[in-house]
Coordinates of C-alpha atoms in Angstrom, one line a residue:
L1 CA -39.9 -9.5 44.8
Y2 CA -39.9 -11.5 41.6
F3 CA -42.5 -14.3 41.0
M4 CA -43.6 -16.6 38.2
I5 CA -47.4 -17.5 37.4
G6 CA -48.4 -20.5 35.3
L7 CA -46.1 -23.1 37.0
P8 CA -47.3 -26.7 36.9
S9 CA -50.0 -27.6 39.5
E10 CA -50.4 -24.0 40.5
P11 CA -53.3 -23.7 43.0
K12 CA -55.3 -20.5 43.7
E13 CA -53.5 -20.4 47.1
D14 CA -50.1 -19.7 45.4
I15 CA -51.5 -16.8 43.4
E16 CA -53.1 -15.3 46.7
G17 CA -49.9 -16.0 48.6
I18 CA -48.0 -13.6 46.3
F19 CA -49.9 -10.4 47.3
D20 CA -50.1 -11.7 51.0
L21 CA -46.3 -11.9 51.0
A22 CA -45.9 -8.5 49.3
Y23 CA -48.1 -6.9 52.2
K24 CA -46.0 -8.6 54.8
V25 CA -42.9 -7.4 53.3
L26 CA -44.2 -4.0 53.1
R27 CA -45.2 -4.1 56.9
E28 CA -41.7 -5.2 57.7
G29 CA -40.2 -2.2 55.8
Q30 CA -41.3 0.4 58.4
T31 CA -39.8 3.6 57.4
R32 CA -38.3 2.5 54.1
R33 CA -41.8 1.3 52.5
Q34 CA -41.4 0.6 48.9
V35 CA -42.0 -2.8 47.4
T36 CA -41.9 -3.8 43.8
I37 CA -43.5 -7.0 42.6
S38 CA -42.7 -8.4 39.2
I39 CA -44.8 -11.0 37.7
S40 CA -43.6 -13.1 34.9
T41 CA -45.3 -16.0 32.9
F42 CA -43.6 -19.3 33.2
V43 CA -42.3 -20.7 29.9
P44 CA -41.5 -24.5 29.8
K45 CA -38.3 -24.8 28.1
P46 CA -36.6 -27.8 26.1
F47 CA -34.2 -30.1 28.0
T48 CA -35.9 -29.5 31.4
P49 CA -38.4 -31.7 33.2
F50 CA -41.1 -29.3 32.3
Q51 CA -40.8 -29.6 28.5
W52 CA -43.9 -31.7 28.5
H53 CA -46.0 -29.3 30.5
R54 CA -48.4 -26.8 28.9
Q55 CA -47.9 -23.1 28.9
I56 CA -50.8 -21.0 30.0
T57 CA -52.6 -19.1 27.3
I58 CA -52.7 -15.2 26.7
D59 CA -56.1 -15.2 28.1
E60 CA -55.2 -17.0 31.2
T61 CA -52.0 -14.9 31.8
R62 CA -54.2 -11.7 31.4
E63 CA -56.9 -13.0 33.9
K64 CA -54.0 -13.8 36.6
Q65 CA -52.5 -10.3 36.0
E66 CA -55.9 -8.7 36.5
F67 CA -56.3 -10.5 39.6
F68 CA -53.1 -8.9 40.9
K69 CA -54.1 -5.4 39.6
K70 CA -57.4 -5.7 41.5
H71 CA -55.8 -6.8 44.9
I72 CA -52.6 -5.0 45.1
R73 CA -53.7 -1.5 45.7
H74 CA -51.2 0.6 47.8
K75 CA -49.3 3.7 46.9
N76 CA -46.0 1.9 48.2
L77 CA -46.6 -1.4 46.2
K78 CA -45.5 -1.2 42.6
L79 CA -46.7 -3.9 40.3
K80 CA -44.8 -4.9 37.2
W81 CA -45.9 -7.7 34.7
H82 CA -44.5 -9.3 31.7
D83 CA -46.4 -8.8 28.3
P84 CA -48.8 -11.9 27.8
E85 CA -48.2 -11.7 24.0
M86 CA -44.5 -11.7 24.5
S87 CA -44.5 -14.7 26.8
F88 CA -46.6 -16.4 24.2
L89 CA -44.0 -15.9 21.6
E90 CA -41.2 -16.8 23.8
G91 CA -42.9 -20.2 24.2
L92 CA -43.6 -20.5 20.7
L93 CA -39.9 -19.9 19.5
A94 CA -38.6 -22.1 22.5
R95 CA -40.9 -25.1 21.7
G96 CA -41.6 -24.8 18.0
D97 CA -40.0 -26.8 15.1
E98 CA -38.5 -25.7 11.7
R99 CA -41.8 -24.4 10.6
T100 CA -41.5 -21.4 13.0
S101 CA -39.0 -20.1 10.5
D102 CA -41.6 -19.1 8.1
I103 CA -43.2 -16.9 10.9
L104 CA -39.8 -15.3 11.6
A105 CA -39.1 -14.6 8.0
R106 CA -42.6 -13.0 7.6
V107 CA -42.3 -10.8 10.6
F108 CA -38.9 -9.7 9.6
H109 CA -40.1 -8.5 6.3
A110 CA -43.0 -6.8 7.9
G111 CA -40.4 -4.6 9.7
C112 CA -40.2 -6.3 13.2
R113 CA -37.0 -5.3 14.9
F114 CA -35.8 -5.6 18.7
D115 CA -39.2 -7.0 19.6
G116 CA -37.6 -8.2 22.9
W117 CA -37.9 -4.4 24.0
S118 CA -41.4 -3.6 25.2
D119 CA -41.3 -0.1 23.5
Q120 CA -40.6 -1.7 20.1
F121 CA -42.8 -4.8 20.4
R122 CA -45.7 -5.0 17.9
F123 CA -47.9 -8.2 18.2
D124 CA -50.0 -7.6 15.1
P125 CA -47.4 -8.5 12.5
W126 CA -46.9 -11.8 14.6
R127 CA -50.5 -12.7 14.6
Q128 CA -50.9 -11.9 10.9
A129 CA -47.9 -14.2 10.1
I130 CA -49.4 -16.9 12.2
E131 CA -52.5 -16.7 10.4
E132 CA -50.9 -16.7 6.9
T133 CA -48.8 -19.8 7.7
E134 CA -51.7 -21.6 9.2
I135 CA -49.5 -23.2 11.7
N136 CA -51.2 -24.5 14.8
V137 CA -49.1 -22.7 17.3
A138 CA -51.3 -23.7 20.2
G139 CA -50.2 -27.2 19.7
Y140 CA -46.6 -26.3 20.4
L141 CA -47.6 -24.9 23.8
A142 CA -50.0 -27.8 24.8
E143 CA -49.3 -30.4 27.3
K144 CA -47.6 -33.6 25.9
N145 CA -47.1 -37.2 26.8
T146 CA -43.7 -38.1 27.9
D147 CA -43.5 -40.5 24.9
D148 CA -44.4 -38.0 22.4
P149 CA -41.9 -37.0 19.8
L150 CA -40.4 -33.5 20.4
P151 CA -38.8 -31.2 17.9
W152 CA -35.5 -31.2 19.7
D153 CA -35.3 -34.9 20.2
T154 CA -32.5 -35.1 17.6
I155 CA -30.2 -32.9 19.8
D156 CA -28.2 -34.6 22.5
C157 CA -27.8 -32.2 25.4
G158 CA -26.2 -35.0 27.5
V159 CA -29.1 -35.4 30.0
D160 CA -31.2 -38.5 29.3
K161 CA -34.9 -38.0 28.3
T162 CA -35.9 -40.8 30.7
F163 CA -34.4 -39.1 33.6
L164 CA -36.2 -35.7 32.6
A165 CA -39.6 -37.6 32.5
E166 CA -39.0 -39.1 35.9
E167 CA -38.1 -35.7 37.3
Y168 CA -41.3 -34.3 35.8
E169 CA -43.3 -36.9 37.5
K170 CA -41.6 -36.2 40.8
S171 CA -42.3 -32.5 40.4
L172 CA -46.0 -33.1 40.2
G173 CA -45.8 -35.0 43.5
A174 CA -43.6 -32.4 45.0
Q175 CA -40.9 -35.1 45.5
L176 CA -37.2 -34.1 45.9
T177 CA -34.1 -35.5 44.1
G178 CA -31.1 -36.0 46.2
D179 CA -27.7 -34.4 45.6
C180 CA -25.9 -37.2 43.5
R181 CA -22.8 -36.4 45.4
S182 CA -24.2 -37.8 48.6
A183 CA -27.5 -39.6 47.5
G184 CA -25.9 -41.7 44.8
C185 CA -26.2 -41.7 41.1
H186 CA -29.6 -41.0 39.4
T187 CA -28.5 -42.3 35.9
C188 CA -29.2 -38.7 34.4
G189 CA -26.8 -39.5 31.4
V190 CA -24.2 -36.9 31.9
C191 CA -21.6 -39.2 33.4
S192 CA -20.5 -41.7 30.8
E193 CA -17.2 -43.2 29.5
G194 CA -14.4 -40.7 30.0
L195 CA -16.7 -38.3 31.9
H196 CA -17.4 -38.6 35.6
M197 CA -17.7 -36.4 38.7
I198 CA -14.8 -35.2 40.6
T199 CA -15.3 -33.7 43.9
A200 CA -12.6 -31.1 44.7
E201 CA -10.7 -31.0 48.0
K202 CA -11.4 -28.2 50.4
P203 CA -9.1 -25.4 49.5
L204 CA -6.3 -24.4 51.7
A205 CA -6.7 -20.8 53.3
V206 CA -4.9 -18.1 51.2
A207 CA -3.5 -15.2 52.8
S208 CA -4.7 -11.9 51.5
P209 CA -2.2 -9.9 49.3
P210 CA -0.5 -7.2 51.4
K211 CA -2.3 -3.8 50.8
R212 CA -0.3 -1.1 49.0
R213 CA 1.2 1.4 51.5
A214 CA -0.4 4.7 51.6
S215 CA 1.6 7.6 50.1
F216 CA 1.2 11.3 50.1
L217 CA 0.9 11.0 46.4
D218 CA -2.4 9.4 46.9
S219 CA -3.9 12.6 47.7
V220 CA -2.6 14.1 44.6
V221 CA -5.0 14.2 41.6
T222 CA -3.5 14.3 38.2
R223 CA -5.7 15.2 35.2
L224 CA -5.0 13.5 31.9
R225 CA -6.6 14.1 28.4
I226 CA -6.6 11.1 26.2
Q227 CA -7.2 10.7 22.4
F228 CA -8.4 7.3 21.3
A229 CA -9.8 5.4 18.3
K230 CA -12.8 3.2 18.0
R231 CA -12.5 1.0 15.0
G232 CA -14.2 -2.1 13.4
K233 CA -16.6 -4.0 15.7
A234 CA -15.8 -1.6 18.5
G235 CA -18.0 0.8 16.5
L236 CA -21.0 -1.2 17.8
L237 CA -20.3 -0.3 21.4
S238 CA -22.8 2.1 22.9
H239 CA -21.5 5.1 24.8
L240 CA -22.1 3.4 28.2
E241 CA -20.2 0.4 27.0
L242 CA -17.4 2.5 25.7
S243 CA -17.1 4.3 29.0
S244 CA -17.1 1.1 30.9
S245 CA -14.5 -0.5 28.6
V246 CA -12.1 2.3 29.1
V247 CA -12.6 2.5 33.0
R248 CA -12.1 -1.3 33.2
A249 CA -8.9 -1.1 31.2
I250 CA -7.4 1.8 33.3
N251 CA -8.3 -0.2 36.6
I252 CA -6.8 -3.3 35.2
S253 CA -3.7 -1.4 34.2
G254 CA -3.1 -0.7 37.9
F255 CA -4.0 3.0 37.9
F256 CA -6.3 4.6 40.4
F257 CA -9.2 6.8 39.6
A258 CA -10.3 9.9 41.5
F259 CA -13.9 9.3 42.4
S260 CA -16.9 11.7 42.9
E261 CA -18.3 12.4 46.4
G262 CA -21.6 11.3 47.6
F263 CA -23.6 8.0 48.1
H264 CA -22.7 6.7 44.8
P265 CA -19.0 7.5 43.8
H266 CA -18.3 7.4 40.2
P267 CA -14.7 7.4 38.5
K268 CA -14.0 10.8 37.2
I269 CA -13.9 10.4 33.4
S270 CA -15.8 12.8 31.0
F271 CA -16.5 12.8 27.4
P272 CA -17.4 15.9 25.6
Y273 CA -20.1 14.3 23.6
A274 CA -21.7 10.7 22.9
L275 CA -20.5 8.9 19.7
P276 CA -23.5 7.2 18.3
V277 CA -23.8 3.3 18.1
G278 CA -22.5 2.0 14.8
I279 CA -20.2 4.9 14.0
E280 CA -16.3 4.3 14.1
S281 CA -14.0 7.1 14.9
L282 CA -10.2 7.7 14.3
C283 CA -10.2 10.6 16.7
E284 CA -12.1 10.7 20.1
Y285 CA -11.3 12.6 23.4
A286 CA -11.9 12.0 27.0
D287 CA -10.7 13.7 30.3
I288 CA -9.9 11.5 33.2
Q289 CA -8.6 12.1 36.8
L290 CA -6.1 9.7 38.5
R291 CA -5.0 9.5 42.0
G292 CA -1.5 8.9 43.0
Y293 CA -0.3 8.9 39.4
R294 CA 3.4 8.4 39.0
G295 CA 4.2 7.6 35.5
S296 CA 4.5 9.2 32.1
P297 CA 1.7 9.7 29.5
E298 CA 3.8 7.3 27.4
E299 CA 3.7 4.7 30.0
F300 CA 0.0 5.2 30.7
V301 CA -0.8 4.6 27.0
L302 CA 1.2 1.5 26.6
R303 CA -0.2 -0.2 29.8
V304 CA -3.8 0.7 29.1
N305 CA -3.7 -0.4 25.5
R306 CA -2.8 -3.9 26.6
C307 CA -6.0 -4.1 28.5
L308 CA -8.5 -2.6 25.9
P309 CA -10.7 -4.7 23.8
S310 CA -10.1 -5.1 20.1
G311 CA -10.7 -1.9 18.2
L312 CA -10.3 0.4 21.0
E313 CA -6.8 2.1 21.2
I314 CA -5.5 5.1 23.0
L315 CA -3.5 7.2 20.5
N316 CA -2.2 10.2 22.5
A317 CA -2.3 11.4 26.1
G318 CA -1.2 14.6 27.7
L319 CA -1.4 16.4 31.0
I320 CA -4.2 18.8 31.7
Y321 CA -3.1 22.1 33.4
P322 CA -5.2 24.5 35.3
D323 CA -5.3 27.0 32.3
T324 CA -6.0 24.2 29.7
A325 CA -9.3 24.9 28.0
S326 CA -12.2 22.2 28.3
L327 CA -12.9 20.1 25.3
S328 CA -16.4 21.4 24.9
N329 CA -14.8 24.9 24.4
L330 CA -12.1 23.7 22.1
I331 CA -14.1 21.4 19.7
E332 CA -15.3 23.2 16.6
G333 CA -16.6 20.4 14.4
F334 CA -16.4 16.8 13.0
D335 CA -15.4 15.4 9.6
Y336 CA -16.9 12.1 8.4
K337 CA -16.4 9.5 5.5
I338 CA -19.4 7.5 4.8
H339 CA -19.1 4.4 2.5
L340 CA -22.3 3.9 0.6
P341 CA -23.7 0.5 -0.6
S342 CA -23.3 -0.3 -4.3
A343 CA -27.1 -0.8 -4.7
P344 CA -28.9 1.5 -2.3
T345 CA -32.7 2.0 -2.0
L346 CA -33.5 5.7 -2.6
S347 CA -36.7 7.6 -2.1
P348 CA -38.3 8.8 -5.1
G349 CA -37.0 12.1 -6.5
P350 CA -33.7 13.5 -7.9
A351 CA -30.5 11.7 -7.8
P352 CA -28.2 12.0 -4.8
A353 CA -25.9 14.6 -6.5
E354 CA -28.8 16.8 -7.3
R355 CA -30.1 16.5 -3.8
I356 CA -26.8 17.5 -2.3
Q357 CA -26.4 20.5 -4.7
A358 CA -30.0 21.6 -3.7
F359 CA -29.0 21.3 0.0
L360 CA -25.9 23.3 -0.5
S361 CA -27.6 26.0 -2.2
A362 CA -30.4 26.4 0.3
D363 CA -30.3 28.9 3.3
T364 CA -32.3 26.6 5.6
F365 CA -33.0 22.9 5.8
M366 CA -35.5 21.6 8.1
V367 CA -35.2 18.0 9.4
S368 CA -37.8 16.1 11.5
R369 CA -36.6 14.6 14.8
D370 CA -38.4 12.3 17.4
R371 CA -37.9 13.9 20.9
K372 CA -39.6 11.5 23.4
G373 CA -42.6 10.7 21.2
A374 CA -43.0 14.2 19.8
A375 CA -42.0 15.4 16.5
A376 CA -39.6 18.3 16.4
E377 CA -38.1 20.4 13.6
K378 CA -34.4 21.7 13.4
D379 CA -32.5 23.6 10.7
I380 CA -29.3 21.8 10.0
R381 CA -28.0 23.8 6.9
Q382 CA -25.8 26.1 8.9
M383 CA -24.3 23.1 10.8
V384 CA -22.9 21.4 7.6
I385 CA -19.7 23.2 6.3
S386 CA -19.2 21.0 3.2
L387 CA -20.9 17.9 1.6
T388 CA -19.4 16.1 -1.4
F389 CA -20.4 12.9 -3.1
D390 CA -17.5 10.7 -4.8
T391 CA -19.8 8.5 -7.3
E392 CA -16.9 6.3 -8.4
E393 CA -15.7 5.5 -4.8
S394 CA -19.4 5.7 -3.5
L395 CA -18.0 7.9 -0.8
L396 CA -19.8 10.6 0.9
S397 CA -17.6 13.3 2.8
V398 CA -19.2 15.7 5.4
S399 CA -17.8 18.4 7.3
T400 CA -20.1 19.7 10.3
R401 CA -20.0 22.2 13.1
F402 CA -20.0 21.1 16.8
D403 CA -23.2 22.1 18.7
P404 CA -23.4 20.9 22.4
S405 CA -27.2 21.3 22.2
G406 CA -27.5 18.7 19.3
G407 CA -25.7 19.0 16.0
V408 CA -26.3 17.3 12.8
K409 CA -26.4 13.5 12.7
P410 CA -24.8 11.4 9.8
L411 CA -28.0 9.5 9.5
E412 CA -30.1 12.6 9.0
I413 CA -27.7 13.5 6.1
L414 CA -28.2 10.1 4.5
T415 CA -31.9 9.9 4.9
Q416 CA -33.3 13.5 4.7
V417 CA -30.6 15.1 2.5
V418 CA -29.3 12.3 0.2
G419 CA -32.6 10.4 0.2
Y420 CA -31.5 6.9 1.3
D421 CA -34.1 4.8 3.1
E422 CA -33.5 4.3 6.9
E423 CA -32.6 0.7 6.7
T424 CA -29.9 1.3 4.0
A425 CA -28.5 4.3 6.0
R426 CA -28.2 2.2 9.1
G427 CA -26.3 -0.4 7.2
T428 CA -23.6 2.0 5.9
R429 CA -20.1 2.3 7.3
I430 CA -19.6 5.7 8.9
I431 CA -16.2 6.7 10.1
K432 CA -15.4 10.0 12.0
T433 CA -12.1 11.0 10.6
Q434 CA -11.2 14.3 12.3
V435 CA -12.3 16.2 15.3
R436 CA -11.5 19.9 14.4
C437 CA -10.4 21.9 17.3
K438 CA -9.5 25.8 17.9
S439 CA -6.1 24.8 19.2
A440 CA -4.1 21.8 20.3
P441 CA -6.1 19.8 22.7
F442 CA -2.9 19.0 24.7
K443 CA -0.9 21.8 26.1
N444 CA 2.1 19.7 26.1
F445 CA 1.2 18.0 22.8
D446 CA 4.9 17.9 21.8
K447 CA 5.7 15.7 24.8
S448 CA 2.7 13.4 24.4
V449 CA 2.5 10.1 22.7
R450 CA 2.1 10.3 19.0

């Protein structure tokens, strides 16, 4: 159940009605008794009838949330709420003027990133930036008169401000506005010269396309191994987004996945490892299982590549036979090329070339990792086969060993070995140039697409 608090003219009965409804739904659930109640704070947005309405304060939001925490006490009722400070900032950025850019610049330089995620959100830098700019942010969120100038008045969204003001007054009196297709024009401002409403005719019934006839081949599962590249902007795809893109392209191409069993079937596609976000690759692998597969690997590659987004491309495909080794057993390591910035920020200490030489000369090299909020140490020295630094090209070449339990990460090489700060390291272009295998990943490699 999803609710909003802080709506215009919100009486106490509305607040009490939320947990009353939650308990009623819980009783109706009978054997499946689990109800989640999500509470969000209403943020009046520009170009809506509520753009003049006030937004409740952080203290008011917290007081209403405490009311729910006090009255919703049941093991099968789960209460979720939105951070009051985050709702406050949402209203500030939605209704503020150009002066709020000073606040944004200050919190950016204070290190705020991804503050829309609750686990990354820190309100203290925002509070400090507001105090330093001496901007009256409460004025942005206060109630306004309908004739007051608004920061966004210079923008024409197509809807007349007078119409929005009339809708605002109607809302306070719980009056409805009829559908303009039947109740007549309300002069909202959208329809003008050259722009008017057209009501579509009732569509004719369309016959469903004939279903594909079942074939004995549909029960036959064919296993394919694909090699693909992930270049350019596609490097910003997460592993889940990458997997979804490949699955979607294969489906659009007209091929049929074999699915797992159970209540939540999934297409059978497996990756031996997850490529981190921001890293490009010229050589990635995945195993897939298709049902009723009739074509050749070459046809598969050509059809799927037409449906893949820019930056993703299947390079090779081949059949997997029963005696074909799994990718996790074939892969030995990875090679990377890292293009370093011309003016990087280095931590105090020796030059990068000296740090690299010290690393290669060491028997062990411990790096610190964050594992679910707890610090962990791992020795990465034996996982790095070679590490060279071309000062003229500003190019770092790394060759690593594959470790299914968690090998060395290129960012660890940049930050903890070479000495670059984390922000510089994350801004570098990292390309995986090769996946080293013990033997050819395709048994019929000579027949696969090259």
